[in-house]
PDB file of C-alpha atoms in Angstrom:
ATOM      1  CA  UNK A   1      87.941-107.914  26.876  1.00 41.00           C
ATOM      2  CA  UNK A   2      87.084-109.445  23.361  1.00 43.00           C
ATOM      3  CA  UNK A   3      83.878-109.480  24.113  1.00 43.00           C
ATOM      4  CA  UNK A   4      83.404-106.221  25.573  1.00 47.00           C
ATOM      5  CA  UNK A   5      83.380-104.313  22.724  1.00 46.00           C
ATOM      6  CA  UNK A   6      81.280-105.814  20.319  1.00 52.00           C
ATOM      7  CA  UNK A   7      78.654-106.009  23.427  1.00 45.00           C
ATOM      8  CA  UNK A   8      79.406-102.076  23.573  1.00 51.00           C
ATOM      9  CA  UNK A   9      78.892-101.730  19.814  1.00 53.00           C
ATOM     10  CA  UNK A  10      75.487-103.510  19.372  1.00 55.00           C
ATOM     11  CA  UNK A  11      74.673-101.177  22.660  1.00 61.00           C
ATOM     12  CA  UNK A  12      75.235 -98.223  21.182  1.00 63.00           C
ATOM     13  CA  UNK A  13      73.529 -99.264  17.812  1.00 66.00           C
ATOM     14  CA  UNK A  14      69.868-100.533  19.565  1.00 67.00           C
ATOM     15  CA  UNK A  15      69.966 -97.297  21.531  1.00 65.00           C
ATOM     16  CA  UNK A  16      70.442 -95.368  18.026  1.00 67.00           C
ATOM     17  CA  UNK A  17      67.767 -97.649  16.417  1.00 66.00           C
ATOM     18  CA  UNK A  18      65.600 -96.663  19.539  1.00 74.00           C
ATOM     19  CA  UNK A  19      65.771 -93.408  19.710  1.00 69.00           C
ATOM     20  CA  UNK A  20      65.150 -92.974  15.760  1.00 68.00           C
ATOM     21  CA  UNK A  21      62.477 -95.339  16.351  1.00 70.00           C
ATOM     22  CA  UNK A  22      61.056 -92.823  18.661  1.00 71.00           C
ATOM     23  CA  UNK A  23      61.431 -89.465  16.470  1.00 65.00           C
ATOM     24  CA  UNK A  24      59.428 -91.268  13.332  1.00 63.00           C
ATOM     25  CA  UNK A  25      56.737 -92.694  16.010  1.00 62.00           C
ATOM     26  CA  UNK A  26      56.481 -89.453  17.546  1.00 63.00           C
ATOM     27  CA  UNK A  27      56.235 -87.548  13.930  1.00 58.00           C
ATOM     28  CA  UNK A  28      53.633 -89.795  12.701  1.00 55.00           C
ATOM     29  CA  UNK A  29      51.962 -89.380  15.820  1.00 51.00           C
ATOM     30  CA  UNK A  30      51.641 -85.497  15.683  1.00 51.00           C
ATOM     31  CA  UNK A  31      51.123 -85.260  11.953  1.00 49.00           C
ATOM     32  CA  UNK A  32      48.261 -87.376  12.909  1.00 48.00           C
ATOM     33  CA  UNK A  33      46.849 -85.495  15.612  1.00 46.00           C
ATOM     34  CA  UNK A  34      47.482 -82.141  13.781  1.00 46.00           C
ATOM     35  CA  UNK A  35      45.073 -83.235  11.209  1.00 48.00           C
ATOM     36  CA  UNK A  36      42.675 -84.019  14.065  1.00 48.00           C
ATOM     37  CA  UNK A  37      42.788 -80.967  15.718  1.00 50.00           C
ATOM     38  CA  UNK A  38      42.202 -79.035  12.580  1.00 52.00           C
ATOM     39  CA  UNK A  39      39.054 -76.951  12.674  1.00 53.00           C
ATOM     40  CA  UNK A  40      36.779 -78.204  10.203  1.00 58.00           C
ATOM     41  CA  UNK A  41      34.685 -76.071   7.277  1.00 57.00           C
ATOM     42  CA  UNK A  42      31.206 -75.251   9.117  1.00 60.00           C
ATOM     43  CA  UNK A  43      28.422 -75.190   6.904  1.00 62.00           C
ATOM     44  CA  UNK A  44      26.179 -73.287   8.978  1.00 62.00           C
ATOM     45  CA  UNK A  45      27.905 -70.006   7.586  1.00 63.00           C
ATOM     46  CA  UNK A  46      26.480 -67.077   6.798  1.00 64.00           C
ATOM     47  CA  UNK A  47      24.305 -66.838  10.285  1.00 61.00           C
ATOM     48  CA  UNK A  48      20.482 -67.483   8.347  1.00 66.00           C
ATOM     49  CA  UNK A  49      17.992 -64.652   8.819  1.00 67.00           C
ATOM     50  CA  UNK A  50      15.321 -65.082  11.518  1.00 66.00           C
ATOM     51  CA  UNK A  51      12.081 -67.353   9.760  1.00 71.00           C
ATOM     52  CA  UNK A  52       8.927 -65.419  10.880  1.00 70.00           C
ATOM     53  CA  UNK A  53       5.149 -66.113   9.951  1.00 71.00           C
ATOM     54  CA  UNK A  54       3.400 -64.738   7.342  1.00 76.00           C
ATOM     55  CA  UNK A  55      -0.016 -64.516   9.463  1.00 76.00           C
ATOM     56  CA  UNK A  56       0.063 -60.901  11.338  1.00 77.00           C
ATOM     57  CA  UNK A  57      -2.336 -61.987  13.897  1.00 78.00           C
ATOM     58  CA  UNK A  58       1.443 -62.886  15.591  1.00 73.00           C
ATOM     59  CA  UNK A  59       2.815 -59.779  15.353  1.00 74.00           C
ATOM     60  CA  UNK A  60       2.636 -57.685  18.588  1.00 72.00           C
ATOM     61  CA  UNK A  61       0.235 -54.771  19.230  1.00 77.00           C
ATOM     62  CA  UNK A  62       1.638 -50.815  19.315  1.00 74.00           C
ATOM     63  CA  UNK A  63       1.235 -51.020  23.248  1.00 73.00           C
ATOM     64  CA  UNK A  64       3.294 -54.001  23.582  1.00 73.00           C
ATOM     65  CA  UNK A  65       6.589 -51.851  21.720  1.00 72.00           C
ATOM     66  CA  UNK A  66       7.100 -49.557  24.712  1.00 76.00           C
ATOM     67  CA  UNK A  67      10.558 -49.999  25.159  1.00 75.00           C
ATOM     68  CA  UNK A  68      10.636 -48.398  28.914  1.00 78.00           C
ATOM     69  CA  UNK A  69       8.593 -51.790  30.299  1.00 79.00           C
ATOM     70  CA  UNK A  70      10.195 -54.198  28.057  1.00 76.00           C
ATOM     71  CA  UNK A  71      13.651 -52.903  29.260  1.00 77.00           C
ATOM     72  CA  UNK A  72      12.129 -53.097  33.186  1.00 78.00           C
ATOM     73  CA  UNK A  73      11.159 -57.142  32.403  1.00 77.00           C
ATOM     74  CA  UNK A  74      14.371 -58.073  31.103  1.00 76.00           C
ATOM     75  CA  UNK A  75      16.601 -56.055  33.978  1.00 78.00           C
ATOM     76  CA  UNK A  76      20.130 -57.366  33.786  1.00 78.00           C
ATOM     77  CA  UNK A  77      18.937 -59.693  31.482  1.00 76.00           C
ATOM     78  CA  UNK A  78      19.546 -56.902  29.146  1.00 75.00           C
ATOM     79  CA  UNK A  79      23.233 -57.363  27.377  1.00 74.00           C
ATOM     80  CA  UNK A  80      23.939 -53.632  25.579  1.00 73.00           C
ATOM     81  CA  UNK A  81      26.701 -55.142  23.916  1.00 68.00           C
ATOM     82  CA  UNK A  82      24.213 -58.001  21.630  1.00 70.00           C
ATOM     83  CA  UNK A  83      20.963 -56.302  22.035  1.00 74.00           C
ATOM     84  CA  UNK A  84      20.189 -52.845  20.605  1.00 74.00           C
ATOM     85  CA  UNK A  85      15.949 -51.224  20.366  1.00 72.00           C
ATOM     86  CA  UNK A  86      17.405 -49.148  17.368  1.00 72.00           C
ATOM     87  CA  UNK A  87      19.344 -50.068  14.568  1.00 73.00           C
ATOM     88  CA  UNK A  88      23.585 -49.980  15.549  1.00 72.00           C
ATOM     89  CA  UNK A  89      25.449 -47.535  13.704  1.00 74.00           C
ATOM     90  CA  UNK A  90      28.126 -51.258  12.935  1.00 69.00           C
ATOM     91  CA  UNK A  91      25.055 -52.847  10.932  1.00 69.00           C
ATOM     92  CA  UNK A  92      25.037 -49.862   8.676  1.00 70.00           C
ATOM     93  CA  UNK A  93      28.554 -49.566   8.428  1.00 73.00           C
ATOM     94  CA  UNK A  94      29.119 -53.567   8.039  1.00 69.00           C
ATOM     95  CA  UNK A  95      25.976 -55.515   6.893  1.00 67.00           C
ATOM     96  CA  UNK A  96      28.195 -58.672   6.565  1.00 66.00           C
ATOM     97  CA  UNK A  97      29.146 -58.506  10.060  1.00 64.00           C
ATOM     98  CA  UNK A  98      32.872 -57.469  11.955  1.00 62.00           C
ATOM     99  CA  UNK A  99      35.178 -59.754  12.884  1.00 60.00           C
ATOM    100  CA  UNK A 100      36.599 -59.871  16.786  1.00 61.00           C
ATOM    101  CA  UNK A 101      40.721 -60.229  16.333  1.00 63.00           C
ATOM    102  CA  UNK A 102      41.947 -59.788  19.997  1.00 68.00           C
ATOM    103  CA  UNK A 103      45.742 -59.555  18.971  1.00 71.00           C
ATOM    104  CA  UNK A 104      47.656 -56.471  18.546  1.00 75.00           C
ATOM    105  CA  UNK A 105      50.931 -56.087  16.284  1.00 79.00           C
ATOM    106  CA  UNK A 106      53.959 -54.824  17.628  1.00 80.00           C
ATOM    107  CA  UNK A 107      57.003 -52.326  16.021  1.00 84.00           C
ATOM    108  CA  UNK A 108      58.836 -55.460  15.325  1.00 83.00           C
ATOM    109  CA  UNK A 109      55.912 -57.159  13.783  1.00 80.00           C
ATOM    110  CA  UNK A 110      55.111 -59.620  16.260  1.00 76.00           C
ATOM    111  CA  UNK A 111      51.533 -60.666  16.737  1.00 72.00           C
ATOM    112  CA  UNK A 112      50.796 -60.632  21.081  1.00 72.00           C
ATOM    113  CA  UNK A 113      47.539 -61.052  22.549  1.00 72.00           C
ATOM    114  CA  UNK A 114      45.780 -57.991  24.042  1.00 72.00           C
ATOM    115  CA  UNK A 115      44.087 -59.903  26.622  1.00 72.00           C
ATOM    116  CA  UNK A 116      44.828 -62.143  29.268  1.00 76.00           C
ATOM    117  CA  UNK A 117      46.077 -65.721  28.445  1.00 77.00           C
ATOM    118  CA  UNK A 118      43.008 -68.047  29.276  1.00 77.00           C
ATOM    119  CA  UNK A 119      43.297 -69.852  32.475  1.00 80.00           C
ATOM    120  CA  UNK A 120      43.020 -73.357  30.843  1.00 78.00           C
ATOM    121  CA  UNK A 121      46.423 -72.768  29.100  1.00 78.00           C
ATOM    122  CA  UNK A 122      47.589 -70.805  31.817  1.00 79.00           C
ATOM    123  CA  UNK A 123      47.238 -73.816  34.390  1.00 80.00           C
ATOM    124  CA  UNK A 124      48.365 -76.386  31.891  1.00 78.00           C
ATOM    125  CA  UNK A 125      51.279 -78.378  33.838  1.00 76.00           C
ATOM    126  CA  UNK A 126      53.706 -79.786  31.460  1.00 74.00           C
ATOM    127  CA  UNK A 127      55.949 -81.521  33.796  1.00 75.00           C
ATOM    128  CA  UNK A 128      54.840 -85.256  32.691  1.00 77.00           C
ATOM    129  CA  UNK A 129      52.717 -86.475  30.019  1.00 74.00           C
ATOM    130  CA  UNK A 130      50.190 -89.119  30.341  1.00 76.00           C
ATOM    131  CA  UNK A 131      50.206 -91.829  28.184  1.00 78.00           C
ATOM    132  CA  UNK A 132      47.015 -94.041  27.093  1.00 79.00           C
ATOM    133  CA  UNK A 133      47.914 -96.773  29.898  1.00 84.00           C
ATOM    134  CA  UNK A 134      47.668 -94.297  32.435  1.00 81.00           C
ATOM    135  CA  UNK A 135      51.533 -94.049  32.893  1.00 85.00           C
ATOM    136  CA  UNK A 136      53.027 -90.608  33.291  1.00 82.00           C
ATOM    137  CA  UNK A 137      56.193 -89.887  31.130  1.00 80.00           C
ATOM    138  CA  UNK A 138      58.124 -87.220  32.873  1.00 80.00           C
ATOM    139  CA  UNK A 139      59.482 -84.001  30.683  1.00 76.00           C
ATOM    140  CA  UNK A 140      62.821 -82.189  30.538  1.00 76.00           C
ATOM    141  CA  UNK A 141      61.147 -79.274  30.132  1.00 76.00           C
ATOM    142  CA  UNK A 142      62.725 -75.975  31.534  1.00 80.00           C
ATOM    143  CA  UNK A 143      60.957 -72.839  32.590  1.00 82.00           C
ATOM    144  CA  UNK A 144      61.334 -70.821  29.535  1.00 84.00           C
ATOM    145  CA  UNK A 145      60.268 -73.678  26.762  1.00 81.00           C
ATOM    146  CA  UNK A 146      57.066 -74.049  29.175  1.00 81.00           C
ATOM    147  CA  UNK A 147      56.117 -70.767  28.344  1.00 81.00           C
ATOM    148  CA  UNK A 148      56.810 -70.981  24.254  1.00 81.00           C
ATOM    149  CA  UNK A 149      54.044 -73.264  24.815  1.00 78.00           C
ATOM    150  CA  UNK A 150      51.914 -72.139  26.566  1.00 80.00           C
ATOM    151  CA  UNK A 151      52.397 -68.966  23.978  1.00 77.00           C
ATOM    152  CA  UNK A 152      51.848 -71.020  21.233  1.00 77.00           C
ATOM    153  CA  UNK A 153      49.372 -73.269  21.870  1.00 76.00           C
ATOM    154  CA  UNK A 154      47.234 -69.573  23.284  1.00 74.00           C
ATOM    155  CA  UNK A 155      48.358 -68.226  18.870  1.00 70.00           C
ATOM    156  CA  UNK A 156      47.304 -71.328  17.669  1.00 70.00           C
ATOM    157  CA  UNK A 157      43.817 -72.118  19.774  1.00 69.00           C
ATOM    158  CA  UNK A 158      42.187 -68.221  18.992  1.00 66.00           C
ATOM    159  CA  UNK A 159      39.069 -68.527  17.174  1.00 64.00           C
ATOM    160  CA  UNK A 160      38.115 -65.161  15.607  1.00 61.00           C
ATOM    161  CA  UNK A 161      34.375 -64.686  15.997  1.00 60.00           C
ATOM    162  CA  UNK A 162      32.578 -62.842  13.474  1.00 60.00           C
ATOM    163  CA  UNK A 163      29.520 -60.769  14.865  1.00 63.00           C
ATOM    164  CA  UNK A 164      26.786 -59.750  12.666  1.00 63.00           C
ATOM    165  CA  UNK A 165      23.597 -58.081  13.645  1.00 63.00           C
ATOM    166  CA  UNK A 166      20.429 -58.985  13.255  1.00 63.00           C
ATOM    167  CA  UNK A 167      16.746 -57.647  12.716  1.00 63.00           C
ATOM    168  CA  UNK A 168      13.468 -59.478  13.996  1.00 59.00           C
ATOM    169  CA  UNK A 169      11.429 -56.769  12.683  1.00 56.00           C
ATOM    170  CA  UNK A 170       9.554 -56.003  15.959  1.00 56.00           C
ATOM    171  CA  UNK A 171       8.594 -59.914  16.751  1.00 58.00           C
ATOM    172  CA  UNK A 172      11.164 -59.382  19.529  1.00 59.00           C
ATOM    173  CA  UNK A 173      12.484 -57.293  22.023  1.00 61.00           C
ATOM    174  CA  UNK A 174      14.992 -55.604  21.793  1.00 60.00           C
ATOM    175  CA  UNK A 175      14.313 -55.389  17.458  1.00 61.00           C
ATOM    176  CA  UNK A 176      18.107 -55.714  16.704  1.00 60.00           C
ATOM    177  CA  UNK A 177      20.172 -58.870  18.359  1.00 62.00           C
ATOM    178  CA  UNK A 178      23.501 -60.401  18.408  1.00 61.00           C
ATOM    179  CA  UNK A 179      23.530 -64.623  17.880  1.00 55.00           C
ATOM    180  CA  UNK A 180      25.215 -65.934  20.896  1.00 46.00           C
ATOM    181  CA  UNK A 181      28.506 -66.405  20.830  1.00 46.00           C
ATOM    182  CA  UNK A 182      29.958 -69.593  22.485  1.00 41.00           C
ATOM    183  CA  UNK A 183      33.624 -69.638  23.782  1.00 42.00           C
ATOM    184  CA  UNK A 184      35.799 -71.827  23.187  1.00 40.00           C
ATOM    185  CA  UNK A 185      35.776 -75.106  24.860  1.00 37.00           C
ATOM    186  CA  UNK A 186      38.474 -76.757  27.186  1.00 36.00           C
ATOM    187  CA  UNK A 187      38.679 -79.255  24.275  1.00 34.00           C
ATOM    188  CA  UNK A 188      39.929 -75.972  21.838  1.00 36.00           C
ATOM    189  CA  UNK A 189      43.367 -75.685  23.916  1.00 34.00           C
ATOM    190  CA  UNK A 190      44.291 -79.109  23.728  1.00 35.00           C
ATOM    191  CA  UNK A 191      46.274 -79.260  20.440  1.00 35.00           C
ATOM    192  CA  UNK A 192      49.722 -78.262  22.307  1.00 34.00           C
ATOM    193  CA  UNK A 193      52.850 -78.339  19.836  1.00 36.00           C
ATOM    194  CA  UNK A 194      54.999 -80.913  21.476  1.00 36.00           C
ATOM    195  CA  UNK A 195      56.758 -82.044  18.152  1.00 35.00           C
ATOM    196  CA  UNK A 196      60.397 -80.258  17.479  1.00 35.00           C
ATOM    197  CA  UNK A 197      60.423 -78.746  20.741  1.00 38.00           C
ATOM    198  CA  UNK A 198      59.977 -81.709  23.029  1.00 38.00           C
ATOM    199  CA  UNK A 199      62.393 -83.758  20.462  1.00 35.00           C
ATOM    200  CA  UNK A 200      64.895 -81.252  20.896  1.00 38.00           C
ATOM    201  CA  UNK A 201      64.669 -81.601  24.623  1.00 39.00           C
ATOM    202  CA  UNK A 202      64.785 -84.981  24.861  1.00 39.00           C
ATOM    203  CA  UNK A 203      67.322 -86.443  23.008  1.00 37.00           C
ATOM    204  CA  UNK A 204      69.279 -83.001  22.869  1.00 40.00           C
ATOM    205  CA  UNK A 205      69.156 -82.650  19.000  1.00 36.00           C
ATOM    206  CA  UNK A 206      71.400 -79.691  17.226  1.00 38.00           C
TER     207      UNK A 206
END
């Protein structure tokens, strides 16, 4: 019995070191991974004109701008939405381009999404997480704090496109087009905010 309790004492103070062990490992780990995830500066911004030849004997003849057969050859090939044979009425109105901002606002102020969740977040299982040895660490995680995630890890993943119009001054067809836009990657919806939440859940913090 005397030596029961010190035995329960030095018990109860490795699990404390332990588990504050874990909370600074864990914070240093998703400070670190935060920074990681951060999109970084692209350089390649404003979208460059189009770089065309001075020598005319390029450019095509009057014949060869009849829209009716160009729009036959390209068939569904044909995207209204990027390509245009006149000038848009949006590159009048914005020269510098619009920006694409899929969220709406509500009356309380709350930023949703207007359209659907993408399926990469919306599949995301976050029953266990895998660690780096290949060992799965099972989650506490109930219904409803599965779906603050999967909410805030869609807020936190958007990347607003900006589309800007441009001219190629009758070297192509259609005249005015739209630089592709590439989506998003699987690699974009990684950076999931485990931190305070999955603390909390864990080690049932106040």
């Amino acid at each position: 019995m005397v030596l029961g309790v010190p035995l329960q004492q030095c018990g109860a103070a490795l699990v404390a070191h332990i588990l504050l062990f874990l909370v600074v490992l864990n914070c240093r780990l998703t400070s670190g991974a935060r920074n990681w995830m951060r999109p970084v500066p692209s350089h390649d911004l404003p979208v460059l004109d189009l770089i065309e030849p001075k020598d005319k004997r390029y450019d095509p003849k009057p014949e060869d701008l009849s829209p009716r057969p160009l729009r036959e050859r390209l068939d569904r090939d044909f995207d209204k939405q990027f390509m245009s044979e006149t000038r848009p009425l949006e590159s009048i109105l914005h020269p510098n381009g619009t920006v694409e901002f899929s969220f709406k606002r509500t009356k309380r102020g709350k930023l949703i999404p207007s359209s659907k969740m993408p399926k990469e977040i919306r599949h995301l299982r976050l029953h266990a997480l895998k660690l780096p040895d290949g060992s799965r660490f099972r989650m506490k995680v109930g219904k409803k704090m599965r779906r603050f995630h999967k909410r805030l890890s869609c807020r936190r993943t958007y990347l607003n496109l900006v589309i800007r119009k441009l001219s190629s001054h009758c070297k192509l067809f259609s005249q005015h087009i739209c630089p592709e836009v590439n989506k998003p990657s699987i690699f974009s919806y990684i950076s999931l905010r485990f931190t305070i939440c999955t603390v909390w859940t864990l080690f049932n913090l106040p």
